[in-house]
Amino acid sequence: MKIGLCLGGGGSRGYAHIGAIKALTKAGIKIDIVNGTSIGAIIGGMYALYQDVDEMTALVKRATAAVNVNHFNLFQHSKEGPSFLQDWLTEAICDVAALRKSIQSHKNNLKALRILFDEARFEDTKIPFSAVTMDIMTGKTVVIKKGKLVDGVVASASIPGIFPPVARGKKLLVDGYVLANIPVPELRRQGADFIISIGLEEKPDKNYQNGVDLIYYVESIKQKQLDKWAIAESDFHINIDMSKFDATHFENHAVAIERGYSSVKKSIPQLMKKLEINNV
Amino acid sequence: MSEPITLLLGGTGIKGIASIGVLQSMRKNRVKIKKIIAAGISAPISAQYALGDDPELLTQEFTQFFVENNRALWGLEQLTGILMSHQRRRDNFSYFLRERLYCHANFHSNGVLSWETVEPLIARLFGDKSFSDLQIPLAVSAINLKRAELVLIEKGKLRGILKASMAFPGILPPVVYGKMELVSSTVYSELPLDGITKQDAPVIAIDLPDTFRGRSPQTLLEVISIVDDIRSQYIKKKLITNSDYIFQLEGMKKFRWGDYRQIPQIVAQAYKETNRLLDKIALP
C-alpha cells in the first residue's frame, strides 16, 4: 500500500512542511510518493530529492539568505495610514498592473530554486514527486512530473499577479493554488492509496480597507471551499495553524519549521491508529 | 409542464440581464414557477417578475438607465475591455487608462462606482416593497463578509438586499443590511447553487457559459481576472449537479459582463435559447 504525502501552498508558512516531514519520519512513517502546490511543491520536491530534513533546513537557510527581499510590506496597512512611499508605490503598481503581467519577475525565485535543486530533474528524485500548477489558457490543473525540478516548481509557485505565468508549450502556467492548493485528488490519480495531506491554516483578514482587500477577502472564501473539497478526499488531514504567521516573511523559517513539527507531532497517535485501521 | 419548478438565476455583471429573456420565455411557455433563487442583477429582475410585472419593462428601464448614466459609467464600459486582449492593440492608450483607473479606484476606495448612481433606479422600481409583497417566493443570495459565508435572504425590505445582490467587489461598495455587510455572491459562483434544498426540486439552473478560455493575458489585471473567473467557474461546475435541469445558454458567450449597450440583444438571445431548451425537455 502506497502512502502519499500532499503538501499545500501558503507562501513562507510552507516552511512548516519541513517540520511536518520531520515529525512523520521520526514516527517511522515511510512516504512512498509526494506532491505539492507552490511552497508545498518546493518542500515536497526537496524531500523527494534529498530525503534528509537537516539538509533541507540548511538549504532553505542558504536560499533565504541569498535572495530574500520582502516586497510585500507595501500591502500591509499601518495604523498611521499610508506613507508617502506607500502611496507612490501604489501608483507605480497601478502602472505595472496596466502594462505588465506581474509585479515581479522570476529572477529571485529562480536564483533561490537553483540553490535548492541545482540541475536535478524529477527523474532523479528518490521517491516519485509531482508539482501542481494551473494552465490559465484552459482553466485546468496541470501536474508536472518530468524535466528539471527548478522549471516545474517555479511554475507551481507563480502566484498570479506577483510573478508572471510560465510558458510551457501552448500552456501558460501559474501557481496551482488557483484550483488545487492542497492537491489530494491529483495525488490519488498518481496511485497513492493512503494520503496524508497537510494544510497551512490562515484566517482571512476581515480588516478590508479598499477594493483590493475586498477582492482578496472574497477570494479567500472561495479558497476555503476549494480546500474543503480537496481535504474531503484525503485519508488523514493535518491542519497546521499558521494564522499568526505572515506568509511573506521567508526569513522566519525556523519558527515555521518548529510550528510544523510540534503541530504534526500532536497528530501522530491519531494518524498511527488510522494507518493501523487501514492495514498500512 | 404541470409541476411547478424552482428557477435558479445568476450571471456576472450585465450578463445577468439575460434573466429578463429567460423569464419572458417561462411566461410564454406557461412554466409554473414556485420559487426563484437569484444572485447578481438577476435578483432585481426576479423581484420585479415576482411582483407580477412584465419583465420586458425592465429591458427598457435598464437600457434607459445606462443611456442616462453613460458618463458616470464610463469606467464600467471601459473595464469590460479586460479579457479582450485578443482585440486590443498593445499601444492602445485608452486600454491603459481603463486598467489604471480600476487599479487606482480600488486602492483608494471600495470600488470604481458609488451607489449614488444605482440607488435611484432601485428606489424607483421597488420603493418600500417587501418580500411579503411578492406573488412568487424569492430568495436572494449574497456573501456576508463579517462571517465569510453565503446567505440567502427571503424576508424584509427588498431595496437593501437587491442592492447587495449587485455589490460586485471592485465595482460597487459593500452594502450594510441589518447586522450584515453584504456583497454579490456572483463573484463566488455565478449561480446561487448553495441555496438549493430538497424541497426546491425540480430545479432549472440557467447557466451563462464563460468566454475567456484560450486568450493569452497581456496585463496583471487580465491575469487576475482570468484566475478569479476560473475559480468561480470551477465552483459553479462542482455545485451545478445539484440542479435537475441545466439550461446552458451557449449564445451568451458572445457578450461581456460590462456590455450595457447590448441589453436588448442579450435579452433576445436568452429568450430565444430558453424557448429552444424548454422545447427539448419534458418537465414532469
XYZ file of C-alpha atoms in Angstrom:
564
model
C 0.000 0.000 0.000
C 1.447 3.354 -1.076
C 1.444 6.226 1.411
C 1.212 9.625 -0.269
C 2.134 12.975 1.243
C 0.301 16.010 -0.095
C 1.691 19.435 0.814
C -0.446 22.547 0.496
C 0.548 26.062 -0.557
C 0.789 29.169 1.619
C 3.928 31.240 0.983
C 6.565 31.223 3.721
C 4.101 29.433 6.018
C 5.026 26.390 3.965
C 8.353 26.041 5.743
C 6.198 24.351 8.380
C 6.126 21.383 5.964
C 9.782 20.713 6.823
C 8.819 20.366 10.481
C 5.850 18.215 9.483
C 8.080 15.853 7.486
C 10.489 15.693 10.437
C 7.652 14.600 12.754
C 6.390 11.993 10.259
C 9.818 10.464 9.632
C 10.630 10.434 13.384
C 7.430 8.436 13.893
C 8.710 5.931 11.325
C 6.095 6.699 8.688
C 7.527 5.904 5.283
C 6.299 8.140 2.480
C 6.171 6.472 -0.951
C 5.023 9.361 -3.110
C 4.763 13.120 -2.623
C 3.183 16.068 -4.387
C 2.617 19.701 -3.580
C 1.475 23.103 -4.707
C 3.539 26.294 -4.574
C 5.713 26.202 -1.415
C 4.324 22.677 -0.933
C 5.946 21.763 -4.264
C 9.241 23.350 -3.213
C 9.391 21.432 0.081
C 7.911 18.270 -1.461
C 10.496 18.352 -4.253
C 13.336 18.782 -1.762
C 12.054 15.910 0.349
C 11.729 13.619 -2.663
C 15.236 14.535 -3.790
C 17.197 14.575 -0.517
C 15.112 12.562 1.993
C 17.006 14.445 4.689
C 15.334 17.100 6.847
C 18.645 18.565 8.097
C 19.909 19.060 4.557
C 16.594 20.650 3.573
C 16.776 23.048 6.522
C 20.346 24.039 5.686
C 19.457 24.680 2.019
C 16.423 26.774 2.959
C 18.632 28.930 5.198
C 21.119 29.407 2.383
C 18.492 30.270 -0.214
C 16.696 32.721 2.078
C 19.926 34.490 2.980
C 20.847 34.751 -0.695
C 17.660 36.212 -2.149
C 15.070 37.152 0.444
C 13.675 40.592 -0.244
C 10.309 41.396 1.234
C 8.431 43.385 -1.377
C 5.043 42.763 0.126
C 5.108 45.115 3.107
C 3.515 47.663 0.819
C 0.176 45.891 1.123
C 0.145 45.901 4.917
C -1.805 48.759 6.400
C -0.229 50.726 9.212
C -2.296 52.473 11.889
C -0.917 55.863 10.864
C -2.208 55.397 7.303
C -0.170 55.042 4.144
C 3.251 56.676 4.000
C 4.377 58.810 1.074
C 6.406 55.850 -0.163
C 3.402 53.529 0.066
C 1.267 55.960 -1.934
C 3.958 56.330 -4.543
C 4.406 52.574 -4.796
C 0.644 52.051 -5.097
C 0.617 54.348 -8.106
C 3.591 52.515 -9.548
C 1.780 49.204 -9.081
C -1.238 50.582 -10.969
C 1.072 51.444 -13.862
C 2.579 47.970 -13.719
C -0.890 46.373 -13.489
C -1.915 48.066 -16.736
C 1.311 47.408 -18.604
C 2.881 44.154 -17.420
C 1.752 40.701 -16.363
C 3.206 40.798 -12.863
C 4.820 42.924 -10.186
C 8.000 40.876 -10.041
C 9.983 38.695 -12.418
C 11.146 35.162 -11.630
C 14.757 36.294 -11.244
C 14.944 35.896 -7.455
C 12.773 32.792 -7.432
C 14.997 31.039 -9.918
C 18.112 32.029 -8.003
C 16.672 30.540 -4.795
C 15.356 27.417 -6.513
C 18.733 26.756 -8.147
C 20.285 26.779 -4.676
C 17.687 24.231 -3.556
C 17.631 21.951 -6.605
C 20.654 22.778 -8.746
C 20.241 20.858 -12.047
C 18.309 17.917 -10.548
C 15.385 16.516 -12.506
C 12.070 14.955 -11.492
C 13.509 11.649 -12.693
C 16.356 11.959 -10.115
C 14.145 12.021 -7.015
C 14.330 9.081 -4.604
C 10.539 8.807 -4.409
C 8.050 9.932 -7.093
C 7.262 13.642 -6.888
C 4.996 15.971 -8.827
C 4.433 19.727 -8.774
C 0.900 21.027 -9.261
C 0.227 24.082 -11.450
C -2.685 25.532 -13.393
C -2.933 26.443 -17.069
C -4.743 29.760 -17.465
C -5.322 29.086 -21.162
C -7.588 26.115 -20.432
C -8.500 26.669 -16.773
C -7.259 23.180 -15.897
C -4.869 21.884 -13.255
C -1.600 20.591 -14.708
C 0.643 18.088 -12.908
C 4.354 18.269 -13.754
C 6.368 15.067 -13.347
C 9.166 15.465 -15.861
C 12.031 17.808 -16.616
C 14.155 19.975 -14.364
C 12.791 20.363 -10.840
C 13.501 24.098 -10.939
C 11.295 24.522 -14.024
C 8.372 22.547 -12.610
C 8.498 24.074 -9.171
C 8.829 27.671 -10.395
C 5.579 27.259 -12.350
C 3.842 25.787 -9.316
C 4.876 28.847 -7.268
C 3.994 31.534 -9.850
C 1.429 33.442 -7.803
C -0.772 35.204 -10.399
C -0.152 38.934 -10.422
C 3.000 38.702 -8.327
C 5.022 36.531 -10.720
C 4.500 36.100 -14.475
C 2.867 32.919 -15.819
C 5.378 30.327 -17.065
C 5.042 29.360 -20.741
C 5.338 25.625 -21.427
C 4.364 24.709 -24.973
C 0.880 26.107 -25.525
C 0.289 26.299 -21.783
C 0.598 29.357 -19.549
C 1.187 28.004 -16.071
C 0.541 29.721 -12.755
C 0.538 28.671 -9.112
C -1.575 25.540 -8.687
C -3.367 27.078 -5.687
C -5.947 28.502 -8.084
C -7.805 25.187 -8.168
C -5.667 22.777 -6.136
C -3.969 24.374 -3.144
C -3.995 21.016 -1.365
C -3.734 18.683 -4.380
C -5.179 15.486 -2.883
C -7.175 14.254 -5.942
C -4.077 14.719 -8.131
C -2.004 12.517 -5.785
C -4.753 9.890 -5.707
C -4.688 9.754 -9.503
C -0.962 9.060 -9.318
C -1.561 5.897 -7.323
C -1.387 6.880 -3.657
C -3.537 4.537 -1.557
C -3.405 6.368 1.766
C -2.984 10.131 1.580
C -1.704 12.300 4.411
C -2.435 15.905 3.496
C -1.048 18.950 5.218
C -2.719 22.344 5.031
C -1.462 25.681 6.309
C -4.322 27.400 8.021
C -4.688 31.136 7.634
C -7.521 33.354 8.749
C -8.832 35.780 6.142
C -8.157 39.386 7.107
C -11.560 40.937 7.794
C -9.965 44.361 8.075
C -10.552 45.198 4.415
C -9.905 48.855 3.704
C -10.251 49.115 -0.036
C -11.477 47.258 -3.100
C -8.224 45.307 -3.473
C -8.519 43.993 0.116
C -12.153 43.124 -0.534
C -11.419 41.179 -3.717
C -8.664 39.300 -1.906
C -11.009 38.585 1.002
C -13.716 37.161 -1.271
C -11.073 35.022 -2.973
C -10.152 33.609 0.450
C -13.786 32.485 0.866
C -13.515 30.628 -2.437
C -10.190 29.186 -1.289
C -11.805 27.816 1.848
C -14.439 25.980 -0.195
C -11.910 24.563 -2.663
C -9.695 23.362 0.217
C -12.706 21.767 1.902
C -13.445 19.698 -1.212
C -9.804 18.610 -1.523
C -9.435 17.704 2.168
C -12.605 15.586 1.992
C -10.731 13.248 -0.363
C -7.754 12.861 1.965
C -7.361 9.875 4.322
C -5.752 11.917 7.072
C -5.587 15.680 7.051
C -3.458 17.785 9.363
C -4.118 21.484 9.580
C -1.165 23.469 10.848
C -2.399 26.698 12.386
C -0.240 29.348 10.717
C -2.801 32.136 11.008
C -0.479 34.349 13.022
C 2.452 33.747 10.721
C 2.931 36.260 7.891
C 3.091 34.427 4.549
C 5.596 36.932 3.161
C 8.268 36.637 5.851
C 10.530 33.924 4.462
C 13.287 34.846 6.924
C 11.198 33.340 9.768
C 11.755 29.793 8.515
C 12.980 28.449 11.886
C 9.727 29.467 13.630
C 7.631 27.907 10.860
C 9.605 24.656 10.897
C 9.176 24.365 14.669
C 5.442 25.073 14.432
C 5.050 22.417 11.745
C 6.934 19.890 13.824
C 5.000 20.440 17.063
C 1.652 20.537 15.285
C 2.152 17.291 13.355
C 3.742 15.560 16.357
C 0.454 16.028 18.225
C -1.438 14.301 15.401
C 0.894 11.281 15.189
C -1.009 8.984 17.642
C -4.266 9.519 15.717
C -2.503 9.029 12.398
C -0.929 5.762 13.589
C -4.358 4.491 14.597
C -5.800 5.393 11.196
C -2.888 3.682 9.437
C -3.456 0.583 11.539
C -7.178 0.514 10.719
C -6.271 0.737 7.031
C -3.672 -2.051 7.372
C -0.859 0.211 6.247
C -45.388 21.034 -17.532
C -47.805 20.802 -14.692
C -45.375 20.567 -11.784
C -44.053 23.946 -10.611
C -40.307 24.423 -10.815
C -37.674 26.394 -8.893
C -35.706 28.728 -11.116
C -32.053 29.491 -10.393
C -30.810 32.750 -11.900
C -27.440 34.484 -11.718
C -24.788 35.735 -14.116
C -21.811 38.029 -13.819
C -22.363 41.770 -14.242
C -24.611 42.945 -17.041
C -24.819 39.413 -18.478
C -27.321 38.631 -15.716
C -29.792 40.780 -17.650
C -30.301 37.619 -19.710
C -32.697 36.644 -16.912
C -35.273 39.006 -18.433
C -35.333 36.892 -21.591
C -35.414 33.703 -19.539
C -38.446 34.877 -17.526
C -40.224 36.081 -20.677
C -39.766 32.626 -22.133
C -41.002 30.944 -18.947
C -44.121 33.121 -19.042
C -44.736 32.434 -22.734
C -44.353 28.684 -22.212
C -46.572 28.799 -19.105
C -43.952 27.218 -16.887
C -45.192 27.389 -13.302
C -42.529 28.831 -11.022
C -42.859 28.020 -7.328
C -39.695 29.838 -6.252
C -36.826 31.858 -7.692
C -33.325 31.799 -6.209
C -31.352 34.699 -7.644
C -27.947 36.375 -7.481
C -26.426 39.477 -9.066
C -28.521 41.645 -11.347
C -30.901 38.686 -11.712
C -32.196 39.460 -8.212
C -33.959 42.771 -9.069
C -35.185 41.232 -12.325
C -36.652 38.275 -10.416
C -38.171 40.562 -7.772
C -39.896 42.592 -10.444
C -41.210 39.421 -12.094
C -42.347 38.068 -8.729
C -44.271 41.310 -8.167
C -46.318 40.368 -11.239
C -44.831 42.956 -13.614
C -43.896 42.305 -17.219
C -40.147 41.592 -17.397
C -39.992 43.440 -20.728
C -40.474 46.711 -18.808
C -37.105 46.118 -17.193
C -35.337 45.889 -20.550
C -36.497 49.429 -21.233
C -35.672 50.570 -17.670
C -32.134 49.189 -17.774
C -31.449 50.426 -21.299
C -32.658 53.897 -20.325
C -30.642 53.815 -17.087
C -27.414 53.119 -18.931
C -28.125 55.772 -21.567
C -28.773 58.379 -18.838
C -25.726 57.388 -16.819
C -23.378 56.840 -19.715
C -20.885 59.401 -18.455
C -20.803 58.139 -14.868
C -20.466 54.571 -16.051
C -17.538 55.226 -18.362
C -15.350 53.157 -16.068
C -17.659 50.160 -16.271
C -17.752 50.067 -20.035
C -14.041 50.615 -20.246
C -13.440 47.841 -17.744
C -15.260 45.417 -19.905
C -12.146 45.557 -22.052
C -10.496 43.262 -19.529
C -10.371 39.795 -21.039
C -10.428 41.253 -24.521
C -6.714 41.309 -25.162
C -7.181 39.493 -28.466
C -8.897 42.596 -29.813
C -6.737 45.274 -28.343
C -3.664 46.885 -29.736
C -0.749 46.946 -27.366
C -0.324 50.680 -27.810
C -3.953 51.498 -27.054
C -3.790 54.340 -24.535
C -7.462 54.030 -23.612
C -6.880 50.449 -22.559
C -4.027 51.514 -20.322
C -6.248 54.199 -18.759
C -9.157 51.886 -18.010
C -6.963 49.336 -16.249
C -5.133 52.042 -14.352
C -8.459 53.566 -13.307
C -9.674 50.236 -11.966
C -6.492 49.695 -10.016
C -6.347 53.257 -8.668
C -10.020 53.260 -7.630
C -9.655 50.011 -5.764
C -6.555 51.059 -3.857
C -8.254 54.277 -2.752
C -11.877 53.259 -2.267
C -14.180 50.256 -2.220
C -14.924 50.152 -5.926
C -14.999 52.045 -9.199
C -18.612 53.228 -8.861
C -20.670 54.623 -5.984
C -24.247 53.766 -5.031
C -25.412 57.296 -5.876
C -25.731 56.189 -9.498
C -27.635 52.951 -8.963
C -29.682 53.708 -5.824
C -32.358 55.907 -7.517
C -33.208 53.158 -10.018
C -33.677 50.563 -7.254
C -35.713 53.041 -5.202
C -37.962 53.861 -8.156
C -38.531 50.207 -9.062
C -39.138 48.802 -5.596
C -39.902 51.720 -3.258
C -40.829 50.360 0.148
C -41.879 46.934 -1.063
C -41.001 43.810 0.905
C -40.585 40.127 0.165
C -44.118 39.652 1.514
C -45.462 41.672 -1.454
C -44.141 39.130 -3.934
C -46.501 36.709 -5.680
C -43.727 34.158 -6.158
C -41.327 33.372 -3.276
C -37.866 34.775 -3.907
C -34.541 34.044 -2.200
C -31.657 36.425 -2.864
C -28.088 35.199 -2.499
C -25.207 37.326 -1.173
C -21.938 36.971 0.713
C -21.944 38.028 4.357
C -18.468 39.495 4.737
C -18.408 39.509 8.534
C -18.931 35.757 8.740
C -17.292 34.935 5.402
C -20.313 32.897 4.331
C -23.071 32.784 1.760
C -26.524 33.872 2.885
C -29.993 33.596 1.372
C -32.344 36.442 2.236
C -36.072 35.751 1.938
C -37.613 38.309 4.295
C -37.624 42.051 4.844
C -37.485 45.080 2.585
C -36.400 44.454 -0.978
C -34.277 47.538 -1.641
C -31.298 46.807 0.593
C -30.875 43.185 -0.374
C -31.333 43.893 -4.076
C -28.544 46.461 -3.822
C -26.378 43.905 -2.040
C -27.020 41.335 -4.763
C -25.363 43.744 -7.216
C -22.485 44.875 -4.980
C -19.748 43.323 -7.122
C -16.443 43.692 -5.223
C -14.124 46.028 -7.088
C -17.066 47.723 -8.849
C -19.547 48.787 -6.127
C -19.029 49.103 -2.340
C -20.466 46.518 0.100
C -23.989 47.108 1.459
C -24.851 47.191 5.154
C -28.025 45.144 5.657
C -29.096 44.816 9.283
C -26.091 43.467 11.139
C -24.543 42.107 7.967
C -22.218 43.625 5.425
C -23.047 42.085 2.069
C -21.561 41.791 -1.411
C -22.750 39.967 -4.521
C -22.346 36.202 -4.438
C -21.755 36.020 -8.208
C -18.031 36.535 -7.586
C -18.082 33.271 -5.624
C -20.216 31.427 -8.129
C -22.299 32.938 -10.936
C -25.277 30.874 -9.808
C -26.601 30.668 -6.223
C -26.290 26.883 -6.221
C -25.592 26.686 -2.487
C -29.163 27.796 -1.848
C -30.896 24.725 -3.320
C -32.798 22.470 -0.903
C -34.609 19.149 -1.490
C -37.982 20.909 -1.352
C -36.997 23.049 -4.336
C -36.963 20.151 -6.825
C -37.323 20.191 -9.755
C -34.747 22.956 -10.220
C -33.858 24.605 -13.523
C -30.466 26.367 -13.378
C -29.780 28.951 -16.055
C -26.093 28.779 -16.901
C -24.465 31.580 -18.867
C -21.231 29.980 -20.104
C -17.882 31.706 -19.713
C -15.931 33.301 -22.502
C -12.317 33.699 -21.515
C -10.666 30.409 -22.459
C -7.662 30.360 -24.716
C -6.718 34.029 -24.606
C -3.275 34.996 -23.566
C -3.437 37.772 -20.938
C -1.271 40.837 -21.504
C -1.501 42.596 -18.148
C -1.594 41.829 -14.439
C -5.277 42.734 -14.216
C -6.100 40.347 -17.033
C -4.184 37.558 -15.299
C -6.029 38.179 -12.011
C -9.437 38.426 -13.760
C -8.861 35.133 -15.570
C -7.759 33.370 -12.385
C -10.757 34.647 -10.384
C -13.078 33.568 -13.158
C -11.527 30.103 -13.436
C -12.150 29.571 -9.709
C -15.768 30.787 -9.855
C -16.462 28.626 -12.885
C -14.929 25.622 -11.129
C -17.113 26.144 -8.053
C -20.173 26.515 -10.289
C -19.294 23.318 -12.154
C -18.903 21.392 -8.898
C -22.220 22.597 -7.487
C -24.381 22.694 -10.591
C -25.066 18.971 -10.316
C -27.490 19.944 -7.505
C -29.889 21.084 -10.243
C -32.330 18.824 -12.068
C -32.092 20.704 -15.369
C -29.208 22.848 -16.577
C -30.014 25.299 -19.345
C -26.717 26.333 -20.916
C -27.326 29.447 -22.964
C -24.383 28.987 -25.333
C -25.200 32.098 -27.341
C -24.388 34.258 -24.302
C -20.690 33.608 -24.870
C -20.557 36.500 -27.306
C -21.489 39.039 -24.622
C -19.223 40.501 -21.961
C -20.010 41.308 -18.348
C -19.970 45.058 -18.978
C -21.881 45.056 -22.293
C -24.525 47.566 -21.288
C -25.051 48.793 -24.834
C -26.186 45.296 -25.826
C -29.056 44.868 -23.356
C -31.856 44.247 -25.910
C -29.624 41.768 -27.769
C -28.734 39.930 -24.519
C -32.423 39.642 -23.607
C -33.444 38.495 -27.100
C -30.706 35.865 -27.212
C -31.662 34.477 -23.779
C -35.349 34.402 -24.757
C -34.642 32.514 -27.967
C -32.379 29.954 -26.297
C -34.665 29.352 -23.311
C -37.572 28.694 -25.687
C -35.460 26.172 -27.571
C -34.308 24.429 -24.380
C -37.829 24.298 -22.924
C -38.982 22.590 -26.110
C -36.267 19.986 -25.693
C -37.104 18.853 -22.194
C -40.215 17.284 -20.844
C -40.783 18.771 -17.423
C -42.679 16.483 -15.033
